[in-house]
Coordinates of C-alpha atoms in Angstrom, one line a residue:
X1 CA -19.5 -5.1 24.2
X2 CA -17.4 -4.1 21.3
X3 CA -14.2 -1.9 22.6
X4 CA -15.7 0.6 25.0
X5 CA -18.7 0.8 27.4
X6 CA -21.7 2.1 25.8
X7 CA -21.8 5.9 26.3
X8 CA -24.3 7.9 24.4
X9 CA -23.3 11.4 26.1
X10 CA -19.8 11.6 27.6
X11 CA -18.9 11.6 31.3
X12 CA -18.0 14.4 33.3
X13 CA -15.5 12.4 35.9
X14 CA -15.5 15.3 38.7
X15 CA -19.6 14.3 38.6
X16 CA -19.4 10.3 38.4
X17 CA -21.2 8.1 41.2
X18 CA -18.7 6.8 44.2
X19 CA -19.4 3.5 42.6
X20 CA -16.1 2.6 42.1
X21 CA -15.0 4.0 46.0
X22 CA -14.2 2.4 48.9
X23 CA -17.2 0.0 50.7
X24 CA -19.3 2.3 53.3
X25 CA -20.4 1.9 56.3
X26 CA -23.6 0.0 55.7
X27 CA -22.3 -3.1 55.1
X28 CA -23.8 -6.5 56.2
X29 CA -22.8 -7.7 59.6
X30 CA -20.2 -10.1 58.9
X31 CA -16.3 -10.1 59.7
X32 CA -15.1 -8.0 56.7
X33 CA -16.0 -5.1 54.5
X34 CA -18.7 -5.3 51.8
X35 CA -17.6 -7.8 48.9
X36 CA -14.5 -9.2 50.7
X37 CA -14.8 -13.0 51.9
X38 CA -12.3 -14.8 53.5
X39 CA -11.9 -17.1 50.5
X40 CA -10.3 -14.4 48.3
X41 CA -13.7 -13.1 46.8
X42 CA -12.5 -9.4 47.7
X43 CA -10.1 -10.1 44.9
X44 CA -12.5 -10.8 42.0
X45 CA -14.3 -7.2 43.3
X46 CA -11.6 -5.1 43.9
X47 CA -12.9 -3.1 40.8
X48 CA -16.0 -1.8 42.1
X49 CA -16.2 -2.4 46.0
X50 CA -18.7 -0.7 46.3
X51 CA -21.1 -2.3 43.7
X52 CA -22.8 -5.7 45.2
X53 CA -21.6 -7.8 48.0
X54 CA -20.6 -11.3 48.6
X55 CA -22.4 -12.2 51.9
X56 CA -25.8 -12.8 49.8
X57 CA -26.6 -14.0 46.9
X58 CA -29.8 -13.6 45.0
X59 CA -31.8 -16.2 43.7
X60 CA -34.6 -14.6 41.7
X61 CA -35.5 -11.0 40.9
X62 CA -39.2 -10.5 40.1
X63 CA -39.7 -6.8 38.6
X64 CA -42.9 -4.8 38.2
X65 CA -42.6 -2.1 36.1
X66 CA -44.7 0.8 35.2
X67 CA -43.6 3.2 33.2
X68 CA -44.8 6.3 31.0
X69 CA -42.3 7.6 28.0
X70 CA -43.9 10.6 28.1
X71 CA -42.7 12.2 31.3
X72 CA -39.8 9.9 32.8
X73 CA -41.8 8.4 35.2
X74 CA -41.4 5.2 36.9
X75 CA -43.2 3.4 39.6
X76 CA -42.1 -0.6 40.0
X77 CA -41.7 -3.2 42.6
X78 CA -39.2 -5.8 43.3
X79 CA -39.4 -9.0 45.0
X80 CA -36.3 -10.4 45.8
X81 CA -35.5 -13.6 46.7
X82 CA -32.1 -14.5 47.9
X83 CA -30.1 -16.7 50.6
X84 CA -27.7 -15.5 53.5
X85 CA -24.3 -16.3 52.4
X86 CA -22.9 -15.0 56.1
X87 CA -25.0 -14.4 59.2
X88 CA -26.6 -10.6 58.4
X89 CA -28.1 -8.2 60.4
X90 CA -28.5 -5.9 57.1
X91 CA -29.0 -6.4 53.7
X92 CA -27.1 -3.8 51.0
X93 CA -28.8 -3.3 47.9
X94 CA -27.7 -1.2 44.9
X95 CA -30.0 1.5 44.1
X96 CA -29.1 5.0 42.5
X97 CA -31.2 7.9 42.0
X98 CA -34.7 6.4 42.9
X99 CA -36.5 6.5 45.8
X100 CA -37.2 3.1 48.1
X101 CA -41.0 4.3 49.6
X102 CA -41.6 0.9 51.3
X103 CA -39.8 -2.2 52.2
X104 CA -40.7 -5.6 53.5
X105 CA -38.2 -8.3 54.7
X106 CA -40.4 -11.7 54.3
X107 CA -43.2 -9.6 54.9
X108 CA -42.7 -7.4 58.1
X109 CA -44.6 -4.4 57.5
X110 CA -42.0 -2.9 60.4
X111 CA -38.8 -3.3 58.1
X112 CA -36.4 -0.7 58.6
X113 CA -34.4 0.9 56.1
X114 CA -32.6 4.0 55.0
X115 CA -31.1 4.9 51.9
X116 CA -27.9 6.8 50.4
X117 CA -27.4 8.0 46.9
X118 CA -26.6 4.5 46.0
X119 CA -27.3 2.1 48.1
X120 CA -30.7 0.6 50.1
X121 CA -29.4 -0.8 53.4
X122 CA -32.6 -3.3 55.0
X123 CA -32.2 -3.9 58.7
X124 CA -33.2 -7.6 59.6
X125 CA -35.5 -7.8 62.8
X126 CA -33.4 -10.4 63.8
X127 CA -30.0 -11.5 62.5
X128 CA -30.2 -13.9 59.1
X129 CA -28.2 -17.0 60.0
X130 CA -25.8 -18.2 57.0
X131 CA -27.6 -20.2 54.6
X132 CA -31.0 -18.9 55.5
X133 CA -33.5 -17.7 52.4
X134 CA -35.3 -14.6 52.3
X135 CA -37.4 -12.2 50.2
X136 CA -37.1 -8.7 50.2
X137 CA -40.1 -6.6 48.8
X138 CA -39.1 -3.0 47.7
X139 CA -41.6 -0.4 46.1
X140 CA -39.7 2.7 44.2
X141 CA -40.3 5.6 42.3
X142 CA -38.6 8.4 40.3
X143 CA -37.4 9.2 37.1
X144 CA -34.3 7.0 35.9
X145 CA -31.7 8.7 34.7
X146 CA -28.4 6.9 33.8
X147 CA -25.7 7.5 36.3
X148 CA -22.2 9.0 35.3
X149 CA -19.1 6.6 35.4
X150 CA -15.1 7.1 34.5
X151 CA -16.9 4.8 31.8
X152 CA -19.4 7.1 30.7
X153 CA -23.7 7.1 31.5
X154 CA -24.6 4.0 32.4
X155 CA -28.0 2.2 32.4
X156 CA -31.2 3.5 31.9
X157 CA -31.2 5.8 29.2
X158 CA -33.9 8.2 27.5
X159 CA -33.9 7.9 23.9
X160 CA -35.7 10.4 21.2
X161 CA -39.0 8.3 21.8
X162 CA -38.4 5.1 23.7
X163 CA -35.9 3.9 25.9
X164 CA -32.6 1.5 26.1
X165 CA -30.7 0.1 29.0
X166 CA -27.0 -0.5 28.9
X167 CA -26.0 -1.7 32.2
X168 CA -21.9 -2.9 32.0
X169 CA -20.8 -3.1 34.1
X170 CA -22.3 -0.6 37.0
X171 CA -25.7 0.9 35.5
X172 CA -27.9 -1.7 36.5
X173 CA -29.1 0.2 39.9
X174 CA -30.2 2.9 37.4
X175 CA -33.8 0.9 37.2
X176 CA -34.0 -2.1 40.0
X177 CA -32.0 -2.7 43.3
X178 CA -30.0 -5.2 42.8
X179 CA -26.6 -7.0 43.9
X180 CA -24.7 -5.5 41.8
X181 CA -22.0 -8.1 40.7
X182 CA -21.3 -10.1 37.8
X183 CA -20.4 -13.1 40.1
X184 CA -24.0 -13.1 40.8
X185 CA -26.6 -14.6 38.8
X186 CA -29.9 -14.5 39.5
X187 CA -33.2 -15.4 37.6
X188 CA -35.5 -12.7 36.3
X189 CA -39.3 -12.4 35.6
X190 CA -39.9 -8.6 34.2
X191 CA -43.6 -7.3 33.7
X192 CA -43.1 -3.9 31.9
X193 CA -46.5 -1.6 31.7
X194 CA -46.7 1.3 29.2
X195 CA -48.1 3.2 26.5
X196 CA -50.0 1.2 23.9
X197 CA -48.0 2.3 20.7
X198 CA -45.0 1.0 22.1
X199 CA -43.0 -2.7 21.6
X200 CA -41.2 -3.5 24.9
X201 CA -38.1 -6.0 24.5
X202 CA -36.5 -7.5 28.0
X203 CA -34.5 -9.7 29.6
X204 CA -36.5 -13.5 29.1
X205 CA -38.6 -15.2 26.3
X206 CA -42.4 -13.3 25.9
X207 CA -44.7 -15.1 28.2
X208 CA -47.5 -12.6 28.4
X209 CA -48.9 -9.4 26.6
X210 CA -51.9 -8.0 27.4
X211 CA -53.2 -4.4 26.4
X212 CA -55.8 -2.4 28.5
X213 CA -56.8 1.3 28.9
X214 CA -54.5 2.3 26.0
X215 CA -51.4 0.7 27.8
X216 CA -49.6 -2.5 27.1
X217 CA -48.7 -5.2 29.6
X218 CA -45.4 -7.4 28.1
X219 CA -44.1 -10.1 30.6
X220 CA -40.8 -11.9 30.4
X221 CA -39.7 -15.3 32.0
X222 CA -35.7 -15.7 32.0
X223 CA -34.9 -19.0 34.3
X224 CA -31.0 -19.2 33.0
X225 CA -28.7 -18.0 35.5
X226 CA -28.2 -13.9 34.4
X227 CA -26.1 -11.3 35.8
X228 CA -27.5 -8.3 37.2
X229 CA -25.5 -6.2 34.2
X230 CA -26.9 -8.2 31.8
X231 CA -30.7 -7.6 32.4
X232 CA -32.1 -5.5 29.8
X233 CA -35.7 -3.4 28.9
X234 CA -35.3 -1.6 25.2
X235 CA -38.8 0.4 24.4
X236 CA -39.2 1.6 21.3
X237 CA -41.6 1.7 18.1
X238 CA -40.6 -1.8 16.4
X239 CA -41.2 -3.7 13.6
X240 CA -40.8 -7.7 14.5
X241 CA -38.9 -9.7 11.7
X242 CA -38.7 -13.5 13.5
X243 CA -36.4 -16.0 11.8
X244 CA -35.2 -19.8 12.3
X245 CA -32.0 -20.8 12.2
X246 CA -30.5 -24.7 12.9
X247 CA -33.0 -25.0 16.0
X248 CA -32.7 -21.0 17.3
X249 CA -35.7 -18.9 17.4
X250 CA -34.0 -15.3 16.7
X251 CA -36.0 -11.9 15.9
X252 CA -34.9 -8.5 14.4
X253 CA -37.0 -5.1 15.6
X254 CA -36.1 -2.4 14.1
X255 CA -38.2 1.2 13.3
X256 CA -39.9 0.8 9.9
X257 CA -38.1 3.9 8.3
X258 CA -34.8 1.4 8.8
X259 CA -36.1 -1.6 7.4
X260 CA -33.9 -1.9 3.6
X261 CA -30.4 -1.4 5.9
X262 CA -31.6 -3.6 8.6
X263 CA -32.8 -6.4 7.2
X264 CA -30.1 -6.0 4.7
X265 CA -27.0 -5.8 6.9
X266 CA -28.6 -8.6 9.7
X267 CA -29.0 -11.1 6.8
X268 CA -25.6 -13.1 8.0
X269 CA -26.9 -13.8 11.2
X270 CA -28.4 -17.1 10.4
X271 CA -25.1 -18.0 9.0
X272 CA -23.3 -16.9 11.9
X273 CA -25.3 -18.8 14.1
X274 CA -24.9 -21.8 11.9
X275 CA -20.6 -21.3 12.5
X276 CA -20.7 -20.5 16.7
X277 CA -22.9 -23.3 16.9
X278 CA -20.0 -25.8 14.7
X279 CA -17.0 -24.0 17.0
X280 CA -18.5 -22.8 20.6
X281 CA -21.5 -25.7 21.0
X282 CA -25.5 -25.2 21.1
X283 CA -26.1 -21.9 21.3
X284 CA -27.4 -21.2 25.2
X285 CA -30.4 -19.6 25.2
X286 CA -33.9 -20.3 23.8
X287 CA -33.6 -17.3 21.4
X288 CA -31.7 -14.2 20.6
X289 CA -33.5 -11.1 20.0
X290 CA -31.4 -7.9 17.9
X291 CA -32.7 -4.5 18.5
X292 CA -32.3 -1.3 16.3
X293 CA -32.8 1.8 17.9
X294 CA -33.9 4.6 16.0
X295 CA -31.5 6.9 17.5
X296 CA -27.5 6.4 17.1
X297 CA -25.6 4.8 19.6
X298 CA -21.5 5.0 20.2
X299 CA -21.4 1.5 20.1
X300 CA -23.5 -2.0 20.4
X301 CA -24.0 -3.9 23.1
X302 CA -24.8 -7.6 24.1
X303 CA -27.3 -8.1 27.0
X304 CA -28.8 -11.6 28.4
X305 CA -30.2 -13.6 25.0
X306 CA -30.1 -9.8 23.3
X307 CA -27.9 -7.2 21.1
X308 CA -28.3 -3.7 20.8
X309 CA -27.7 -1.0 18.0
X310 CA -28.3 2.2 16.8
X311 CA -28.8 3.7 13.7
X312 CA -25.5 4.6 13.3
X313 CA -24.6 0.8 12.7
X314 CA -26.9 0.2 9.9
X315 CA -25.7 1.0 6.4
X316 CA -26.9 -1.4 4.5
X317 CA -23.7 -2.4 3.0
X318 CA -23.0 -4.8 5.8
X319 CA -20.7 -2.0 7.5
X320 CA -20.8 -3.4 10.9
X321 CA -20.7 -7.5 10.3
X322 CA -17.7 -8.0 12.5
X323 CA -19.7 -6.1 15.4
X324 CA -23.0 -8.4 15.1
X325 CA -20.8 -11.0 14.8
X326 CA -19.0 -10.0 18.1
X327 CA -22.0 -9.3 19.8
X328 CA -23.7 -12.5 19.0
X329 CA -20.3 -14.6 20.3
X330 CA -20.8 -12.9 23.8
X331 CA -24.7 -15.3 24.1
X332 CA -21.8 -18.0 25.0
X333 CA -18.9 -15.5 26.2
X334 CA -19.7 -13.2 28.6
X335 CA -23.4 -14.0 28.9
X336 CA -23.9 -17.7 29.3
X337 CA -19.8 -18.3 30.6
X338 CA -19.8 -15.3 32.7
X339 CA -17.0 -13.8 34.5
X340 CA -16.1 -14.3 38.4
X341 CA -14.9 -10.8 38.3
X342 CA -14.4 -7.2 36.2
X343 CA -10.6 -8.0 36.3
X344 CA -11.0 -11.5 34.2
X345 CA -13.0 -9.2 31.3
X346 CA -10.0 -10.4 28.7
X347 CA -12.7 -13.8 29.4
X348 CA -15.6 -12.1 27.5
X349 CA -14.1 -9.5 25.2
X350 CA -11.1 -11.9 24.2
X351 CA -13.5 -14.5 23.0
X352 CA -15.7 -12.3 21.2
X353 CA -12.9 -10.2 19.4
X354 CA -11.5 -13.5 18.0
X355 CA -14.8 -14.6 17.0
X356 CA -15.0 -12.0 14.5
X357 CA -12.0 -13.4 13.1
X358 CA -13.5 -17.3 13.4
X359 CA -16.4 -15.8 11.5
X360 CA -14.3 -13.8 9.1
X361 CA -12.8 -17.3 8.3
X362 CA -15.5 -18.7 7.9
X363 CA -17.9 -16.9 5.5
X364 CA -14.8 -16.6 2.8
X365 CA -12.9 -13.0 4.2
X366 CA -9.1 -12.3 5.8
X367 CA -8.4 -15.8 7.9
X368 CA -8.3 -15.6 11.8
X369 CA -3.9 -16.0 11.2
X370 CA -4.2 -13.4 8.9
X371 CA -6.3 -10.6 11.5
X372 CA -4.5 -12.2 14.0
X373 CA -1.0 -10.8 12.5
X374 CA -2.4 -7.6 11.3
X375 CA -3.8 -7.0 15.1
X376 CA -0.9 -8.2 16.9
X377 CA 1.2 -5.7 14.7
X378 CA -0.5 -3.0 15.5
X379 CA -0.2 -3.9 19.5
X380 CA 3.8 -4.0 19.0
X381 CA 3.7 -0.5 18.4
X382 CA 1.1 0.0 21.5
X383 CA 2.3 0.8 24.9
X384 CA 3.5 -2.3 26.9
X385 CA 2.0 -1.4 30.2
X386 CA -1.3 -3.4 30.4
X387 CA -1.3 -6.8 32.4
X388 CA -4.4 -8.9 30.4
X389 CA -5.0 -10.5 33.7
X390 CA -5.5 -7.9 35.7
X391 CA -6.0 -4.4 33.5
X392 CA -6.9 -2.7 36.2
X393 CA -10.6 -0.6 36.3
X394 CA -9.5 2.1 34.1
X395 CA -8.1 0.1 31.6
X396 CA -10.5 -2.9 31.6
X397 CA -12.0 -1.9 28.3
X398 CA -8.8 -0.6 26.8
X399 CA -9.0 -2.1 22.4
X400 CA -5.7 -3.8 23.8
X401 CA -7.5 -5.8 26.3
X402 CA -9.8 -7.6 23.4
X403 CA -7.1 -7.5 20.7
X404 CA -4.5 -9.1 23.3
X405 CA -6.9 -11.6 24.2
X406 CA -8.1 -12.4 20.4
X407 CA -4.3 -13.0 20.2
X408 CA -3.7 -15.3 22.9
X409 CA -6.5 -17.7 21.9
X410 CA -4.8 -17.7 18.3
X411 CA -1.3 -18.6 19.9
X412 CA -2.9 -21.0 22.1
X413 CA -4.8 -22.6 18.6
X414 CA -1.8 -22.5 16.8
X415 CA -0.3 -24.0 20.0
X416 CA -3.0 -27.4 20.1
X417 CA -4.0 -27.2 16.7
X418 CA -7.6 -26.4 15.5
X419 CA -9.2 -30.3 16.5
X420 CA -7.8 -29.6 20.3
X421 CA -8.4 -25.7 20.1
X422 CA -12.7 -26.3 19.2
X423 CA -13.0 -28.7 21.6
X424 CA -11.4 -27.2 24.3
X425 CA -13.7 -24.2 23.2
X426 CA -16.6 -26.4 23.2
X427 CA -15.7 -28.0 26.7
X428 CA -15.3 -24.8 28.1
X429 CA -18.6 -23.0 26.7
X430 CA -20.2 -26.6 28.4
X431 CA -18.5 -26.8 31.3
X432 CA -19.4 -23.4 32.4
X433 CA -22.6 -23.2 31.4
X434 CA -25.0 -20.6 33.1
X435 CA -22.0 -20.3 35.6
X436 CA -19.1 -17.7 36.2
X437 CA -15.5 -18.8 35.1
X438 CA -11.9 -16.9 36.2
X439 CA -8.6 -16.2 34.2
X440 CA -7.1 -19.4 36.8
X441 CA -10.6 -21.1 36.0
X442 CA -9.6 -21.1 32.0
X443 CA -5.4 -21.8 32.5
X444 CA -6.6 -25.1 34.2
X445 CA -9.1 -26.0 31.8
X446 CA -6.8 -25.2 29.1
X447 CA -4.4 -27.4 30.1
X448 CA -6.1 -30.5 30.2
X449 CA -5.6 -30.2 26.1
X450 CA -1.9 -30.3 26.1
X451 CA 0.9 -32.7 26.4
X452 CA 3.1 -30.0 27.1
X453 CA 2.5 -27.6 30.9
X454 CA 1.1 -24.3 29.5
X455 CA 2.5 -22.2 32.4
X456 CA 5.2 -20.3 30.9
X457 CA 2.6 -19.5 27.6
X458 CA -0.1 -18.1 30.1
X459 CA 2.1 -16.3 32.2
X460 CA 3.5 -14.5 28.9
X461 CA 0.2 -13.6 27.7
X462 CA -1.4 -13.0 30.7
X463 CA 1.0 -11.1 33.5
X464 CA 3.6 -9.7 31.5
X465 CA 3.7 -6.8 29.6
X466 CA 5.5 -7.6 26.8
X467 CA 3.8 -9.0 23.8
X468 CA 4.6 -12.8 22.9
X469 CA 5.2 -13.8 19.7
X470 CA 1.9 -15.6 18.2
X471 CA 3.9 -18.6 17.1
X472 CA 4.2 -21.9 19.0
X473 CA 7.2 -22.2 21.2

């Protein structure tokens, strides 16, 4: 994401979903409150309580989706598999404004459930010891609407003729129940059924398209590890432009009326794979698919192996290069590295912000020192009242949060120099891999490249409010 949620109609706060309130009362049986563990967990979700829960976690999500443009109108099925992280008597799903007609826990056709504006709450015949797998079934219906955040609308959204999903960090429920945290990773297989004339995009590499009875059939297989956020379905009336770049299968679609400023401004993309590839390591994910919607969006967004636009970001004058640059960064920071919670963001949006600048460097504009001084000018004259560590959830995707990250990860290069700075970059994008990584997570990886203890640099740039200076003590 670039500096704010994506929000294509603004949010009216007095109306915004209690997904950011405290945990109700359908939680799973265990000792403590939805999302809070003993082990500290409830600290990595004090953000959104009420979204997802650590006494599960999901292994797969299998989604069945049917779905006519014309009217709104979904009918889908989820099987999902998962494994009792506690002993439950309930499982909590998030689901918000659909209708759960039937469920089945590991196929009892006598499962018990009930259902609140946001949540799915399954009652177990008998209590799930800790450690035990099992798969939940859940048909719904309705017509998805995004739901309204202090962010903005969230998730599924209606465009002029097609649709687009942008999820971060709460809209996922908007279209599949789902655990609802970025902790937790899941694999996805996504069959999407709808009108012929339309391209669907998803989540997952194409594994099947069949068409029948005037309606299309696209299946998509995603094995890597994907946060529930992350999952994506873009429909729309595409023109396919594949392309090969050092190993990486990548694709443009775009609606033929934008094909001069899209193929145009998308050009560098091969090059910019070519540069993350030389400073982050292999890029994760089999391919990377950029979609441009016909209609104009606020701002891009990066989903699992997948980037977003609108209209509005297409000039053909190569107008918005830091922005696919910055979206393409977040395939290793934010999508394949994920984050163990909403309050380590600085993790994802840091790294992308200052891989504009790496890129800027790169293909002969402003060097990352040079952005990195013009940026951290601009934050001295900011208000110092932001902790990067823990911005708290109205300030988590505060421009400060990205630039003050972008600037720490300059310091810190400036700090090891650039052969220590890559390939603590590159050890990092390896190490975490597919996984979920924390602010403490990255300190203690960090310091395994230095002579010198770090402590006193982190603690400067990450809880205090004052801005360091971006030179080297």
């Amino acid at each position: 994401m670039t500096s704010a949620p994506f929000s294509p109609h603004a949010a009216d706060p007095d109306d915004a979903d209690p997904d950011d309130a405290s945990p109700d009362s359908t939680s799973p049986d265990s000792a403590s409150p939805a999302g809070a563990r003993a082990d500290g967990g409830a600290l990595s979700h004090a953000y959104l309580p009420r979204s997802g829960t650590d006494d599960f976690s999901v292994l797969s999500y299998d989604l069945d989706l049917s779905y006519k443009v014309a009217t709104n109108r979904l009918d889908a099925t989820a099987v999902i598999r998962g494994r009792a992280n506690v002993r439950l008597s309930a499982i909590s799903l998030d689901l918000v404004h659909l209708r759960a007609k039937r469920v089945r826990l590991d196929g009892d056709k006598r499962t018990r459930f009930t259902q609140s504006p946001t949540h799915v709450r399954v009652k177990a015949a008998k209590p799930l010891a800790a450690g035990a797998e099992f798969i939940l079934e859940i048909t719904y219906d309705g017509s998805p609407v995004p739901r309204r955040t202090r962010w903005g609308s969230l998730g599924w959204e209606e465009l002029t003729d097609g649709v687009i999903v942008a999820s971060q960090p709460s809209g996922a429920p908007t279209w599949f129940p789902c655990n609802d945290r970025p902790s937790d990773k899941a694999a996805y297989r996504i069959t999407i059924t709808t009108e012929q004339p339309y391209t669907v995009l998803a989540t997952g590499e194409l594994v099947d398209h069949a068409v029948s009875g005037g309606r299309g059939t696209w299946t998509f297989d995603r094995p890597e590890p994907t946060s529930t956020y992350l999952a994506a379905v873009q429909i729309g009336r595409y023109v396919l432009e594949p392309r090969r770049t050092e190993g990486v299968e990548w694709v443009i679609a775009y609606p033929p009326a934008l094909a001069r400023r899209v193929l145009a401004d998308f050009a560098p993309v091969g090059r910019m794979i070519e540069c993350f590839q030389e400073r982050f390591g292999p890029y994760p994910f089999p391919s990377y698919t950029v979609v441009v919607t016909e209609d104009p969006l606020e701002i891009p967004l990066e989903s699992q192996g997948m980037a977003t636009f609108g209209s509005s970001h297409v000039d053909g004058r190569g107008g918005s290069e830091r922005l696919i640059a910055h979206e393409l960064a977040h395939q290793w920071f934010g999508n394949s590295v994920g984050v163990a919670g909403w309050a380590d963001i600085w993790l994802n949006e840091g790294f992308a912000c200052y891989a504009e600048w790496i890129w800027s460097e790169y293909s002969g504009g402003p060097s990352a020192n040079t952005l990195a001084r013009s940026h951290h000018a601009v934050l001295r004259v900011k208000p110092k009242d932001l902790v990067l560590a823990d911005p708290g959830v109205d300030d988590m995707f505060d421009d400060r949060v990205y630039k003050r990250g972008a600037c720490l990860l300059h310091a810190l290069r400036r700090r090891l120099g650039d052969e220590l700075f890559f390939d603590l970059v590159r050890g990092w994008s390896a190490a975490h891999r597919f996984g979920t990584a924390s602010t403490a997570d990255f300190e203690a990886f960090a310091a395994r490249f230095s002579d010198e203890p770090l402590d006193e640099f982190f603690h400067a740039w990450l809880r205090e409010t004052r801005l360091p200076s971006l030179s080297a003590p």
